């Protein structure tokens, strides 16, 4: 039964909620017959189905706003209340082709012919009313000009398809988590498992231990996931599968995938992990294998391109408030108290920036994207001194990658980790020493307390917002793979879940804070700090 009406079957065929089933099998709600909707539920991109939906649910219903507004479907062709039309440009197929995820039928010749279990399983009929057609896309560039033509990209929308490419009983799925820890990893694992097994009826789902190397390391065993094993894991931080950096070996991983018979591989990680996943997809395509390789983007720093945000970021900002609040209390409780908090952000200062904006108690925010100087009339020391004179205390937030141009003059770069990331010197401890030395030289007493909550933040369970986000990411990843798509990563763009070709994520690199943006200007307005840009 169409889920938009929130009905449930009663005895005698009656439907509770103002909608009832009649003798001919159609469904009525008041005077509106919605039986035809059940016949076209999986083809909601047609003019007929959208018109029926608008008539049955009302023009302002959420289910109507969740579908494209085809001009031909508008009542009487009226465009009242609208100001723009979105028209495909010439040869749009060639241009959009690069933004659509690959489909395995392109090299296997095997099309998605199995009926979705949402059609055939009575327990999931309501989900069958939410099928997403392959013609439905999400517009990326939503900022328009009132009087001029503007351009936009578009990505294919996530969601269950009416036809699937894998019979659930032959699916053998593998899930791997790579890189550093992040709130929400367990939630993604749990939702991948539940969507595969409970919604699609898949019987075999395995976890790969400790990142990419877990595929081939003979001292590790692949973990058969069960409902009992994953039932409560979303209440805990970390990942039950374990994680590690590096370990990518294309030939060994492909050999393991084929030896174990995996035909769906879900890879959770950042841009480096996605570069590996892209190679896996390209190799399975070269070998013409029917293996879906799907990415779920993960970075606590929120520095993955294109998507609205990465999972775990909201939790990180929320947990950072605890550290900032503690720094504030310490600073207020001491004579000329200074609370110094170091937050994550090797190359991007998003956590520091958003935590500063959320707290409203920070006086100085230092991020990697904004060079700063310590001395001079526009330096950090002088501004900190003025804040102490005015308020008697101050709070400083510094991202771990900030000030590397300054600290490298005294501490040369160290070795890299397994992912190739340079191990950065500790800017927090360095800045603490510099501040203490400056005020000692000025013969001015201060009480500085340094707080580094890095490992506390990344190991906590996901908050409610991230749990919801992780759940929808997991569901979206499975829907695409079951429909026969591969070589894509799922992400949130303009509040909608889309399938992004993996190379779009892997090849763009990290994004950083735009210091000319309105968001950074809001930080400056909140802290009142100067540019800290006079010459050293």
C-alpha positions as CSV (number, residue, x, y, z in Angstrom):
1,X,0.0,0.0,0.0
2,X,1.3,3.4,-0.9
3,X,3.3,4.6,2.1
4,X,2.4,8.2,1.7
5,X,-1.0,7.5,3.3
6,X,0.4,5.8,6.3
7,X,-2.2,3.0,6.2
8,X,-2.3,-0.4,7.6
9,X,-4.5,-3.3,6.5
10,X,-7.5,-4.2,8.7
11,X,-9.8,-7.2,8.6
12,X,-12.0,-7.5,5.6
13,X,-9.7,-5.5,3.4
14,X,-10.4,-2.2,5.1
15,X,-7.6,0.3,5.4
16,X,-7.2,2.5,8.4
17,X,-6.4,6.1,7.8
18,X,-9.1,7.3,5.6
19,X,-8.1,5.0,2.7
20,X,-9.8,1.8,1.8
21,X,-9.5,-1.1,-0.7
22,X,-12.5,-1.6,-2.9
23,X,-13.8,-4.7,-4.7
24,X,-11.9,-4.1,-8.0
25,X,-8.6,-3.9,-6.3
26,X,-8.2,-0.2,-6.5
27,X,-7.7,2.0,-3.5
28,X,-9.8,4.9,-2.5
29,X,-9.2,7.8,-0.2
30,X,-12.2,10.1,0.1
31,X,-13.2,10.6,-3.6
32,X,-9.7,10.0,-5.0
33,X,-8.8,6.6,-6.5
34,X,-5.2,5.9,-6.0
35,X,-5.2,2.3,-7.3
36,X,-3.4,3.4,-10.5
37,X,-0.6,4.7,-8.3
38,X,0.1,1.2,-7.2
39,X,0.6,0.2,-10.8
40,X,3.1,3.0,-11.6
41,X,4.8,3.3,-8.2
42,X,8.1,2.2,-9.6
43,X,7.8,4.6,-12.6
44,X,7.4,7.8,-10.7
45,X,9.2,9.8,-13.4
46,X,6.2,9.7,-15.8
47,X,3.8,12.6,-16.2
48,X,0.9,10.3,-15.4
49,X,2.3,9.0,-12.1
50,X,3.3,12.5,-10.9
51,X,-0.1,13.9,-11.8
52,X,-1.8,11.1,-10.0
53,X,0.4,11.6,-7.0
54,X,-0.4,15.3,-6.8
55,X,-4.1,14.6,-7.1
56,X,-4.1,11.9,-4.5
57,X,-1.8,13.4,-1.9
58,X,-2.3,17.2,-2.5
59,X,0.1,19.6,-4.1
60,X,1.8,20.4,-0.8
61,X,2.4,16.9,0.3
62,X,6.0,15.9,1.1
63,X,5.8,13.0,-1.3
64,X,5.0,15.4,-4.1
65,X,7.8,17.7,-3.3
66,X,10.1,14.7,-3.3
67,X,9.6,14.1,-7.0
68,X,10.7,16.2,-10.0
69,X,8.2,18.8,-11.1
70,X,7.7,17.9,-14.7
71,X,6.2,20.9,-16.6
72,X,3.8,18.6,-18.4
73,X,2.5,17.2,-15.1
74,X,1.3,20.6,-13.8
75,X,-2.4,21.1,-13.6
76,X,-3.5,22.8,-16.8
77,X,0.1,23.6,-17.6
78,X,0.0,26.4,-15.0
79,X,3.4,27.5,-13.8
80,X,2.0,29.9,-11.2
81,X,4.4,30.3,-8.3
82,X,7.5,29.1,-10.2
83,X,10.2,31.4,-11.6
84,X,12.6,29.0,-13.4
85,X,12.6,26.0,-15.7
86,X,15.5,23.6,-15.8
87,X,16.3,22.6,-19.4
88,X,18.9,20.0,-20.5
89,X,21.5,21.6,-22.7
90,X,22.4,20.3,-26.1
91,X,24.1,16.9,-26.2
92,X,23.5,16.7,-22.5
93,X,23.9,12.9,-22.6
94,X,27.6,13.2,-23.4
95,X,28.1,15.7,-20.6
96,X,26.0,13.9,-18.0
97,X,27.6,10.5,-18.9
98,X,30.7,11.5,-17.0
99,X,28.7,12.2,-13.9
100,X,26.7,9.0,-13.9
101,X,27.9,5.9,-12.0
102,X,29.0,2.9,-14.1
103,X,26.7,0.0,-14.4
104,X,28.0,-3.6,-14.6
105,X,25.8,-4.5,-17.6
106,X,28.1,-2.3,-19.7
107,X,30.8,-5.0,-19.7
108,X,28.9,-8.1,-18.4
109,X,25.9,-7.7,-20.6
110,X,23.8,-8.8,-17.6
111,X,20.9,-6.4,-17.0
112,X,18.9,-5.8,-13.8
113,X,16.0,-8.2,-14.4
114,X,15.2,-9.6,-10.9
115,X,12.1,-8.0,-9.3
116,X,13.0,-6.1,-6.2
117,X,12.0,-7.9,-3.0
118,X,10.2,-4.6,-2.1
119,X,7.7,-5.7,-4.8
120,X,7.5,-9.4,-3.9
121,X,7.8,-9.4,-0.1
122,X,4.5,-8.3,1.6
123,X,6.5,-7.0,4.6
124,X,8.2,-4.5,2.3
125,X,5.3,-3.4,0.1
126,X,5.5,0.2,1.5
127,X,9.1,0.5,0.4
128,X,8.0,-0.4,-3.1
129,X,6.1,2.9,-3.3
130,X,9.4,4.7,-3.0
131,X,11.3,3.3,-6.0
132,X,13.6,5.8,-7.6
133,X,13.8,5.8,-11.4
134,X,17.1,5.9,-13.2
135,X,16.1,9.2,-14.8
136,X,16.0,11.1,-11.5
137,X,18.9,13.3,-10.6
138,X,19.9,15.8,-8.0
139,X,21.1,19.2,-9.1
140,X,24.5,20.1,-7.6
141,X,24.9,23.9,-8.2
142,X,21.8,25.4,-6.7
143,X,22.9,29.0,-6.5
144,X,21.1,30.8,-9.3
145,X,20.9,34.3,-10.8
146,X,17.5,35.9,-10.9
147,X,17.8,37.2,-14.4
148,X,20.5,35.2,-16.1
149,X,21.0,31.6,-17.2
150,X,23.1,29.5,-14.8
151,X,24.7,26.1,-15.1
152,X,24.6,23.1,-12.9
153,X,26.0,19.5,-12.7
154,X,23.7,16.7,-11.6
155,X,24.2,13.2,-10.1
156,X,22.0,10.2,-10.1
157,X,19.8,10.0,-7.1
158,X,20.1,7.1,-4.6
159,X,17.2,4.9,-3.6
160,X,15.7,1.4,-4.3
161,X,15.2,0.4,-7.9
162,X,12.3,-1.7,-9.2
163,X,14.6,-4.2,-10.8
164,X,17.8,-5.5,-9.3
165,X,20.9,-7.1,-10.9
166,X,21.7,-9.6,-8.1
167,X,19.6,-12.4,-6.8
168,X,19.9,-11.9,-3.1
169,X,20.7,-15.5,-2.5
170,X,23.9,-15.4,-4.6
171,X,25.2,-12.1,-3.0
172,X,28.3,-12.5,-0.9
173,X,29.2,-9.0,0.5
174,X,32.4,-7.7,2.1
175,X,32.7,-4.6,4.3
176,X,36.0,-3.0,5.1
177,X,36.9,0.1,7.2
178,X,40.1,1.9,6.4
179,X,42.1,4.8,7.8
180,X,41.6,6.6,11.2
181,X,38.6,6.2,13.5
182,X,35.6,8.3,13.2
183,X,32.2,8.4,15.0
184,X,29.6,6.4,13.1
185,X,31.7,3.6,11.6
186,X,29.8,1.0,13.5
187,X,26.5,2.5,12.5
188,X,27.4,2.3,8.8
189,X,28.5,-1.3,9.2
190,X,25.3,-2.2,11.0
191,X,23.1,-0.5,8.4
192,X,24.9,-2.1,5.5
193,X,24.3,-5.5,7.1
194,X,20.7,-4.9,8.0
195,X,19.8,-3.5,4.5
196,X,21.5,-6.4,2.8
197,X,20.0,-9.1,5.0
198,X,16.7,-7.8,6.3
199,X,15.5,-5.8,3.3
200,X,17.0,-7.7,0.4
201,X,17.4,-11.2,2.0
202,X,21.1,-11.5,1.4
203,X,22.5,-14.5,3.4
204,X,26.3,-13.9,3.5
205,X,27.9,-10.6,4.7
206,X,31.5,-10.6,5.9
207,X,33.7,-8.0,7.6
208,X,37.3,-7.6,6.5
209,X,39.6,-7.0,9.6
210,X,41.9,-4.1,9.9
211,X,41.6,-2.4,6.6
212,X,42.8,-3.3,3.1
213,X,45.5,-5.8,4.4
214,X,42.7,-7.8,6.0
215,X,41.7,-9.1,2.6
216,X,44.9,-11.0,2.1
217,X,46.8,-11.3,5.5
218,X,46.8,-15.0,6.4
219,X,46.9,-14.2,10.1
220,X,43.5,-12.6,10.0
221,X,40.1,-14.3,9.5
222,X,37.3,-12.7,7.6
223,X,34.4,-12.2,10.0
224,X,31.0,-13.6,9.3
225,X,28.5,-10.9,10.4
226,X,25.3,-11.9,12.1
227,X,22.4,-10.0,13.6
228,X,23.6,-10.8,17.1
229,X,27.1,-9.5,16.3
230,X,25.9,-6.1,14.9
231,X,22.8,-5.6,16.9
232,X,24.2,-3.1,19.5
233,X,27.3,-1.8,17.8
234,X,25.9,1.6,16.9
235,X,26.0,2.4,20.6
236,X,29.8,2.2,20.6
237,X,32.6,4.1,19.1
238,X,35.3,2.7,16.8
239,X,34.8,-0.1,14.4
240,X,34.1,-3.8,15.3
241,X,36.1,-4.7,12.2
242,X,39.2,-2.8,13.2
243,X,40.9,-0.3,10.9
244,X,44.4,0.6,9.7
245,X,46.2,2.8,7.2
246,X,47.9,1.6,4.1
247,X,48.1,-2.1,3.2
248,X,46.7,-1.6,-0.3
249,X,47.9,-4.3,-2.7
250,X,45.8,-4.5,-5.8
251,X,46.8,-7.9,-7.0
252,X,46.5,-9.5,-3.6
253,X,43.1,-7.9,-2.8
254,X,41.6,-8.8,-6.2
255,X,42.9,-12.4,-5.7
256,X,41.2,-12.5,-2.3
257,X,37.9,-11.1,-3.6
258,X,37.8,-13.8,-6.3
259,X,39.0,-16.6,-4.0
260,X,36.4,-15.8,-1.4
261,X,33.7,-15.2,-4.0
262,X,32.7,-11.7,-2.9
263,X,30.6,-9.9,-5.5
264,X,29.8,-6.8,-3.5
265,X,32.6,-4.9,-1.7
266,X,31.8,-1.9,0.5
267,X,34.8,0.3,1.3
268,X,34.5,2.9,4.1
269,X,37.3,5.5,4.1
270,X,38.6,8.9,3.0
271,X,40.1,10.1,-0.3
272,X,43.2,7.9,0.0
273,X,41.0,4.9,0.6
274,X,38.8,5.8,-2.3
275,X,41.8,6.0,-4.6
276,X,42.4,2.3,-3.7
277,X,38.7,1.5,-4.2
278,X,38.8,3.2,-7.6
279,X,41.7,0.8,-8.6
280,X,39.6,-2.1,-7.4
281,X,36.7,-1.1,-9.5
282,X,38.9,-0.5,-12.6
283,X,40.5,-3.9,-12.3
284,X,37.1,-5.7,-11.9
285,X,35.9,-3.9,-14.9
286,X,39.0,-4.7,-16.9
287,X,38.4,-8.4,-16.0
288,X,34.7,-8.0,-16.9
289,X,33.6,-9.3,-13.5
290,X,30.2,-8.8,-12.0
291,X,31.5,-7.3,-8.8
292,X,30.1,-4.1,-7.3
293,X,32.7,-1.8,-5.6
294,X,31.0,0.9,-3.5
295,X,32.5,3.7,-1.4
296,X,31.2,5.3,1.7
297,X,33.1,8.6,2.3
298,X,34.7,8.9,5.8
299,X,36.8,11.7,7.3
300,X,36.2,13.3,10.6
301,X,37.9,16.5,9.2
302,X,35.0,17.0,6.7
303,X,37.5,17.6,3.8
304,X,36.0,15.4,1.1
305,X,35.0,17.3,-2.0
306,X,31.5,17.7,-3.4
307,X,29.4,16.3,-0.5
308,X,27.6,18.4,2.0
309,X,29.5,16.9,4.9
310,X,31.1,13.7,6.0
311,X,29.7,11.4,8.7
312,X,31.1,11.9,12.2
313,X,31.7,15.6,11.7
314,X,28.6,16.7,13.6
315,X,29.6,14.4,16.5
316,X,33.2,15.8,16.4
317,X,32.0,19.4,16.6
318,X,29.6,18.5,19.4
319,X,32.3,16.7,21.4
320,X,34.7,19.6,20.8
321,X,32.4,21.8,22.7
322,X,33.2,19.8,25.9
323,X,36.9,20.6,25.5
324,X,36.2,24.3,24.7
325,X,33.8,24.5,27.7
326,X,36.5,23.0,29.9
327,X,39.0,25.5,28.6
328,X,36.6,28.3,29.3
329,X,36.1,27.2,32.9
330,X,39.8,26.8,33.5
331,X,40.5,30.3,31.9
332,X,37.8,32.0,34.0
333,X,39.0,30.4,37.2
334,X,42.6,31.6,37.0
335,X,44.3,35.0,37.0
336,X,44.8,35.9,33.4
337,X,43.7,32.5,32.5
338,X,44.2,31.1,29.0
339,X,42.5,28.0,27.7
340,X,44.3,26.4,24.7
341,X,42.5,23.7,22.8
342,X,44.0,21.7,19.9
343,X,41.4,20.1,17.5
344,X,41.8,17.8,14.5
345,X,42.4,19.2,11.1
346,X,45.6,18.4,9.3
347,X,44.9,20.2,6.1
348,X,41.4,21.6,6.7
349,X,40.2,23.7,9.6
350,X,36.5,22.8,9.4
351,X,36.3,21.3,12.9
352,X,38.0,24.2,14.5
353,X,35.9,26.7,12.5
354,X,32.6,25.1,13.2
355,X,33.4,24.4,16.8
356,X,34.3,28.1,17.3
357,X,31.1,29.2,15.7
358,X,29.1,26.7,17.8
359,X,30.8,27.7,21.1
360,X,30.7,31.5,20.7
361,X,33.3,31.5,23.6
362,X,36.5,31.4,21.5
363,X,38.6,34.5,21.2
364,X,41.2,33.2,18.7
365,X,40.8,30.5,16.1
366,X,43.8,29.3,14.1
367,X,43.4,27.0,11.1
368,X,45.8,25.7,8.4
369,X,44.3,27.8,5.6
370,X,45.2,31.1,7.3
371,X,48.8,31.9,7.9
372,X,49.4,33.8,11.1
373,X,52.3,35.5,12.9
374,X,52.9,35.6,16.6
375,X,54.8,38.9,17.1
376,X,54.1,42.4,16.1
377,X,51.1,44.8,16.4
378,X,48.8,42.5,14.5
379,X,50.2,39.3,15.9
380,X,48.6,36.6,18.0
381,X,50.5,37.7,21.2
382,X,49.4,41.3,21.0
383,X,45.7,40.4,20.4
384,X,45.8,37.8,23.2
385,X,47.3,40.5,25.5
386,X,44.5,42.9,24.7
387,X,41.8,40.2,25.3
388,X,43.3,39.5,28.8
389,X,43.4,43.1,29.6
390,X,39.8,43.5,28.7
391,X,38.2,40.3,29.9
392,X,40.8,38.7,32.2
393,X,40.7,35.4,30.4
394,X,40.9,34.0,26.8
395,X,40.1,30.8,24.9
396,X,42.2,29.8,21.9
397,X,41.3,27.0,19.4
398,X,44.0,25.8,17.1
399,X,43.7,23.1,14.4
400,X,46.5,20.5,14.3
401,X,47.8,21.6,10.9
402,X,47.8,25.3,11.6
403,X,51.1,27.2,11.8
404,X,53.2,24.6,10.1
405,X,55.2,27.2,8.3
406,X,56.2,28.6,11.7
407,X,56.9,25.4,13.5
408,X,58.9,23.8,10.7
409,X,61.5,26.5,11.1
410,X,62.3,24.9,14.5
411,X,61.1,21.3,14.1
412,X,61.8,19.8,10.6
413,X,59.1,17.5,9.2
414,X,59.1,14.0,10.5
415,X,58.4,10.7,8.8
416,X,55.1,9.8,7.1
417,X,52.4,7.3,8.3
418,X,51.3,4.2,6.4
419,X,48.9,6.3,4.3
420,X,51.7,8.7,3.2
421,X,50.5,11.6,5.4
422,X,53.4,13.4,7.1
423,X,53.5,13.2,10.9
424,X,53.0,16.8,11.9
425,X,54.8,18.4,14.9
426,X,52.5,19.2,17.8
427,X,51.3,22.7,17.2
428,X,49.4,22.8,20.5
429,X,52.5,22.1,22.7
430,X,54.6,24.4,20.5
431,X,52.1,27.3,20.8
432,X,51.7,26.7,24.6
433,X,55.5,27.1,25.1
434,X,55.6,30.2,22.8
435,X,52.7,31.9,24.7
436,X,54.3,31.2,28.1
437,X,57.7,32.4,27.0
438,X,56.2,35.7,25.5
439,X,54.3,36.6,28.7
440,X,57.2,35.6,30.9
441,X,59.4,38.0,28.9
442,X,56.8,40.7,29.4
443,X,56.8,39.9,33.2
444,X,53.1,39.3,33.0
445,X,51.6,36.5,34.9
446,X,49.3,34.1,33.0
447,X,47.8,30.7,33.8
448,X,47.6,28.6,30.6
449,X,45.9,25.2,30.5
450,X,46.3,23.1,27.4
451,X,43.7,20.5,26.3
452,X,44.1,18.0,23.5
453,X,40.8,16.0,23.1
454,X,41.8,14.4,19.7
455,X,41.5,10.7,20.6
456,X,38.5,11.3,22.9
457,X,36.6,12.9,20.0
458,X,37.2,10.4,17.3
459,X,36.4,7.4,19.5
460,X,33.0,8.4,20.8
461,X,29.7,6.9,19.5
462,X,27.9,8.9,16.8
463,X,25.3,11.4,18.0
464,X,21.7,11.3,16.8
465,X,22.4,13.4,13.7
466,X,25.3,11.3,12.6
467,X,23.5,8.0,13.4
468,X,20.7,9.1,11.1
469,X,23.1,10.1,8.4
470,X,25.2,6.9,8.7
471,X,22.0,4.8,8.4
472,X,20.9,6.5,5.2
473,X,24.4,6.3,3.8
474,X,24.4,2.5,4.4
475,X,21.0,2.0,2.9
476,X,21.9,4.1,-0.2
477,X,25.1,2.2,-0.8
478,X,23.2,-1.1,-0.9
479,X,20.4,0.1,-3.1
480,X,22.8,1.1,-5.8
481,X,24.9,-2.1,-5.6
482,X,21.8,-4.3,-5.8
483,X,20.6,-2.4,-8.9
484,X,23.9,-3.2,-10.6
485,X,25.8,0.1,-10.2
486,X,29.5,0.0,-9.2
487,X,32.5,2.4,-9.1
488,X,30.6,5.0,-7.1
489,X,30.5,6.5,-3.7
490,X,27.4,7.6,-1.9
491,X,27.1,11.1,-0.5
492,X,24.8,13.9,0.6
493,X,24.5,16.7,-1.9
494,X,22.0,19.5,-1.2
495,X,20.3,17.3,1.5
496,X,19.7,14.4,-1.0
497,X,21.7,11.2,-1.3
498,X,23.4,10.6,-4.7
499,X,25.7,8.2,-6.4
500,X,29.0,10.0,-7.3
501,X,31.4,8.3,-9.7
502,X,34.4,7.3,-7.6
503,X,36.9,9.2,-9.6
504,X,35.1,12.4,-8.8
505,X,36.0,11.8,-5.1
506,X,39.4,10.1,-5.5
507,X,40.9,12.6,-8.0
508,X,39.7,15.9,-6.6
509,X,41.8,15.7,-3.4
510,X,40.9,17.3,-0.1
511,X,38.9,20.5,0.2
512,X,39.9,23.2,2.6
513,X,38.3,26.2,4.2
514,X,37.7,29.0,1.8
515,X,39.0,32.0,3.7
516,X,37.1,34.4,1.5
517,X,33.8,32.6,2.3
518,X,31.0,34.0,4.4
519,X,31.6,31.1,6.9
520,X,35.1,32.2,7.7
521,X,34.0,35.8,7.8
522,X,31.5,34.7,10.5
523,X,34.3,33.3,12.5
524,X,36.1,36.6,12.4
525,X,32.9,38.4,13.4
526,X,32.5,36.0,16.3
527,X,36.0,36.1,17.7
528,X,36.9,39.6,16.8
529,X,40.4,38.6,15.9
530,X,42.5,40.5,13.4
531,X,44.1,39.0,10.3
532,X,47.3,38.1,12.2
533,X,49.1,38.8,8.9
534,X,51.9,41.4,9.6
535,X,55.4,40.3,8.5
536,X,57.4,38.2,10.9
